[in-house]
Amino acid sequence: MRRISFTLVFSCVAAISAVAQSINYTTRIQALNKNIYSKLYDAKANLYLETNNVEANKGNHSFLWPLTALLQAANEMEVLEPRKQYIAPVMKAIEQYYTDRAPAPGYQAMVVKEKTDPRFYDDNEWIAIALMDAYARTHKKEYLETSKMIYRFLLTGYNQVGGGGFYWEEGNLKSKNTCSNGPGILVALRLYQATKEKAYLDTAIKVYNWTKKNLLAPNGVYFDALHVPSLKIDSAFYTYNAGTMLQSGVILYNITKDNKYLNDARSVAVASEKVFFKDGHLPGNYWFNAVLARGIIALYHTDKNRKQLQFIIDDAEYVWNNERDEQNLLGKQKIKSLIDQSAMIETYARLQKLMLKQ
């Protein structure tokens, strides 16, 4: 019986390996990145466009959110090609969203010279997460300092209403969302790993406990938000909310060696596949799914359970084979978006890195 079980497990791993080895992720990454700079980039302004449709863009450059996806994609491309400078042009664009207005500096949702706009805690967090990933690889001081600045801005969105947690949007006191708390935990954890300053770890654990207590759903993934002060739950489920909490659990385990965090992460991973993976693919938001992939891959590095990766590989294949146009632009809609191209660059780059490690 043991021999049969071992053979089956080995066969599954070998099959997954064979599928991954047959895919040329590098070609895909290069095609998508080329499209971004030929169809979604304003070189004169060093800014990016939201979509490839002039009317849909309404004369504006991209919101910040898609740039945070592109920044993470740029880091993953540099992981594969360390001598290239993919991050630099993206950060040059992002700096045009910077504002030093009170109570703390941060990045607003639109280009400052074009419009005064709200600041979202999650937008800023995604920047810090990408930069801290880059810092761990390059040790460039500016990445660490920008992330510390974002952390200080993030703290202005924390209070004890609803028992704790970060708001989603500056000045909007109506909700505390998993999408601002999950990545907030990751920012604090990354800063702790880089500096060993206990205050960062204390923040991460405090927010992790709050989010798990208030937003973990009975099905094992996470609700979207807690409305305050009513304490009513927004019961929507999104893959990225599962992804940030999954990844947070893995990192907390790696730091503390407390098995409760690893068990949390495993539980979210199993639930995520069950809840979200239907008919051979994940729900339609590629970037949400890329954030889930981060968590699944982080768990793989700890558990070495390659079978757990298969639904991520399958979804990435589904997108390329079924939702790609003749120009190699990805997306189910006729109008193609910067965030979709960026998300799939990130996903394919992470899968390519895994393939290279086999």
mmCIF file of C-alpha atoms in Angstrom, residues 125-258:
data_model
loop_
_atom_site.group_PDB
_atom_site.id
_atom_site.type_symbol
_atom_site.label_atom_id
_atom_site.label_comp_id
_atom_site.label_asym_id
_atom_site.label_seq_id
_atom_site.Cartn_x
_atom_site.Cartn_y
_atom_site.Cartn_z
ATOM 1 C CA GLU A 125 0.755 48.652 0.335
ATOM 2 C CA TRP A 126 1.129 46.909 -3.040
ATOM 3 C CA ILE A 127 3.961 49.298 -3.865
ATOM 4 C CA ALA A 128 5.734 48.530 -0.597
ATOM 5 C CA ILE A 129 5.306 44.767 -1.031
ATOM 6 C CA ALA A 130 6.892 44.889 -4.483
ATOM 7 C CA LEU A 131 9.701 47.145 -3.312
ATOM 8 C CA MET A 132 10.460 44.973 -0.296
ATOM 9 C CA ASP A 133 10.610 41.930 -2.565
ATOM 10 C CA ALA A 134 13.069 43.915 -4.695
ATOM 11 C CA TYR A 135 14.996 45.051 -1.607
ATOM 12 C CA ALA A 136 15.481 41.464 -0.453
ATOM 13 C CA ARG A 137 17.099 40.790 -3.813
ATOM 14 C CA THR A 138 19.062 44.011 -4.435
ATOM 15 C CA HIS A 139 19.467 45.707 -1.020
ATOM 16 C CA LYS A 140 18.840 49.091 -2.649
ATOM 17 C CA LYS A 141 18.291 51.531 0.191
ATOM 18 C CA GLU A 142 15.692 53.604 -1.675
ATOM 19 C CA TYR A 143 13.362 50.597 -1.836
ATOM 20 C CA LEU A 144 13.532 50.170 1.929
ATOM 21 C CA GLU A 145 13.099 53.872 2.652
ATOM 22 C CA THR A 146 10.057 54.191 0.389
ATOM 23 C CA SER A 147 8.501 51.157 2.058
ATOM 24 C CA LYS A 148 9.091 52.659 5.503
ATOM 25 C CA MET A 149 7.394 55.851 4.332
ATOM 26 C CA ILE A 150 4.402 53.837 3.120
ATOM 27 C CA TYR A 151 4.248 52.019 6.451
ATOM 28 C CA ARG A 152 4.055 55.362 8.273
ATOM 29 C CA PHE A 153 1.228 56.424 5.968
ATOM 30 C CA LEU A 154 -0.486 53.093 6.596
ATOM 31 C CA LEU A 155 -0.479 53.655 10.342
ATOM 32 C CA THR A 156 -2.581 56.797 9.858
ATOM 33 C CA GLY A 157 -5.366 54.462 8.691
ATOM 34 C CA TYR A 158 -5.382 52.305 11.811
ATOM 35 C CA ASN A 159 -7.597 52.732 14.878
ATOM 36 C CA GLN A 160 -9.657 50.725 17.333
ATOM 37 C CA VAL A 161 -13.031 51.212 15.642
ATOM 38 C CA GLY A 162 -14.320 47.688 15.125
ATOM 39 C CA GLY A 163 -11.591 46.403 17.386
ATOM 40 C CA GLY A 164 -8.659 47.391 15.175
ATOM 41 C CA GLY A 165 -7.610 47.024 11.553
ATOM 42 C CA PHE A 166 -6.776 49.340 8.655
ATOM 43 C CA TYR A 167 -9.286 51.340 6.674
ATOM 44 C CA TRP A 168 -9.299 50.955 2.892
ATOM 45 C CA GLU A 169 -9.393 54.589 1.764
ATOM 46 C CA GLU A 170 -7.980 57.626 3.523
ATOM 47 C CA GLY A 171 -10.771 59.693 5.061
ATOM 48 C CA ASN A 172 -13.422 57.087 4.275
ATOM 49 C CA LEU A 173 -14.356 55.644 7.643
ATOM 50 C CA LYS A 174 -17.001 53.214 6.396
ATOM 51 C CA SER A 175 -15.056 49.957 5.984
ATOM 52 C CA LYS A 176 -12.023 47.968 7.023
ATOM 53 C CA ASN A 177 -11.223 45.575 4.222
ATOM 54 C CA THR A 178 -9.249 42.390 3.867
ATOM 55 C CA CYS A 179 -7.623 44.048 0.839
ATOM 56 C CA SER A 180 -6.071 46.709 3.085
ATOM 57 C CA ASN A 181 -5.334 44.513 6.090
ATOM 58 C CA GLY A 182 -3.890 41.448 4.330
ATOM 59 C CA PRO A 183 -1.285 43.420 2.376
ATOM 60 C CA GLY A 184 -0.727 45.647 5.409
ATOM 61 C CA ILE A 185 0.391 42.555 7.301
ATOM 62 C CA LEU A 186 2.768 41.704 4.466
ATOM 63 C CA VAL A 187 4.306 45.187 4.458
ATOM 64 C CA ALA A 188 4.978 44.932 8.194
ATOM 65 C CA LEU A 189 6.398 41.423 7.873
ATOM 66 C CA ARG A 190 8.712 42.372 5.026
ATOM 67 C CA LEU A 191 9.980 45.348 6.996
ATOM 68 C CA TYR A 192 10.535 43.147 10.021
ATOM 69 C CA GLN A 193 12.498 40.640 7.956
ATOM 70 C CA ALA A 194 14.683 43.441 6.610
ATOM 71 C CA THR A 195 15.247 45.364 9.846
ATOM 72 C CA LYS A 196 14.460 42.945 12.719
ATOM 73 C CA GLU A 197 12.632 45.818 14.420
ATOM 74 C CA LYS A 198 10.049 44.201 16.676
ATOM 75 C CA ALA A 199 7.456 46.953 16.194
ATOM 76 C CA TYR A 200 6.869 45.745 12.640
ATOM 77 C CA LEU A 201 6.269 42.172 13.756
ATOM 78 C CA ASP A 202 3.959 43.357 16.537
ATOM 79 C CA THR A 203 1.875 45.254 13.981
ATOM 80 C CA ALA A 204 1.747 42.263 11.662
ATOM 81 C CA ILE A 205 0.568 39.859 14.353
ATOM 82 C CA LYS A 206 -1.981 42.310 15.727
ATOM 83 C CA VAL A 207 -3.523 42.938 12.306
ATOM 84 C CA TYR A 208 -3.353 39.265 11.322
ATOM 85 C CA ASN A 209 -5.277 38.283 14.448
ATOM 86 C CA TRP A 210 -7.855 41.026 13.856
ATOM 87 C CA THR A 211 -8.394 40.040 10.230
ATOM 88 C CA LYS A 212 -8.700 36.351 10.998
ATOM 89 C CA LYS A 213 -11.132 37.001 13.850
ATOM 90 C CA ASN A 214 -13.376 39.370 11.901
ATOM 91 C CA LEU A 215 -13.148 38.342 8.259
ATOM 92 C CA LEU A 216 -12.348 34.629 8.006
ATOM 93 C CA ALA A 217 -15.396 32.980 6.428
ATOM 94 C CA PRO A 218 -16.843 29.565 7.357
ATOM 95 C CA ASN A 219 -15.806 28.225 3.930
ATOM 96 C CA GLY A 220 -12.130 28.870 4.731
ATOM 97 C CA VAL A 221 -11.463 31.947 2.595
ATOM 98 C CA TYR A 222 -11.942 35.577 3.574
ATOM 99 C CA PHE A 223 -14.871 37.951 3.437
ATOM 100 C CA ASP A 224 -14.206 41.253 1.693
ATOM 101 C CA ALA A 225 -14.820 43.817 4.409
ATOM 102 C CA LEU A 226 -16.146 44.767 7.800
ATOM 103 C CA HIS A 227 -18.391 47.821 7.637
ATOM 104 C CA VAL A 228 -17.941 50.202 10.521
ATOM 105 C CA PRO A 229 -19.359 51.195 12.837
ATOM 106 C CA SER A 230 -22.243 48.786 12.035
ATOM 107 C CA LEU A 231 -19.908 45.726 12.062
ATOM 108 C CA LYS A 232 -21.858 44.246 9.144
ATOM 109 C CA ILE A 233 -19.873 41.939 6.868
ATOM 110 C CA ASP A 234 -19.456 42.411 3.138
ATOM 111 C CA SER A 235 -19.641 38.737 2.244
ATOM 112 C CA ALA A 236 -18.018 38.874 -1.206
ATOM 113 C CA PHE A 237 -15.086 36.517 -1.800
ATOM 114 C CA TYR A 238 -12.052 37.441 -3.882
ATOM 115 C CA THR A 239 -8.956 35.427 -4.641
ATOM 116 C CA TYR A 240 -6.530 38.151 -3.635
ATOM 117 C CA ASN A 241 -7.917 38.358 -0.120
ATOM 118 C CA ALA A 242 -7.229 34.662 0.330
ATOM 119 C CA GLY A 243 -3.807 35.159 -1.207
ATOM 120 C CA THR A 244 -2.554 37.841 1.160
ATOM 121 C CA MET A 245 -3.723 36.026 4.262
ATOM 122 C CA LEU A 246 -2.276 32.747 2.986
ATOM 123 C CA GLN A 247 1.100 34.360 2.310
ATOM 124 C CA SER A 248 0.994 36.168 5.661
ATOM 125 C CA GLY A 249 0.468 32.857 7.428
ATOM 126 C CA VAL A 250 3.450 31.304 5.670
ATOM 127 C CA ILE A 251 5.771 34.203 6.505
ATOM 128 C CA LEU A 252 4.594 34.331 10.121
ATOM 129 C CA TYR A 253 5.325 30.621 10.397
ATOM 130 C CA ASN A 254 8.775 31.079 8.890
ATOM 131 C CA ILE A 255 9.521 33.851 11.382
ATOM 132 C CA THR A 256 7.966 32.404 14.539
ATOM 133 C CA LYS A 257 7.972 28.643 13.797
ATOM 134 C CA ASP A 258 4.499 28.575 15.342
#
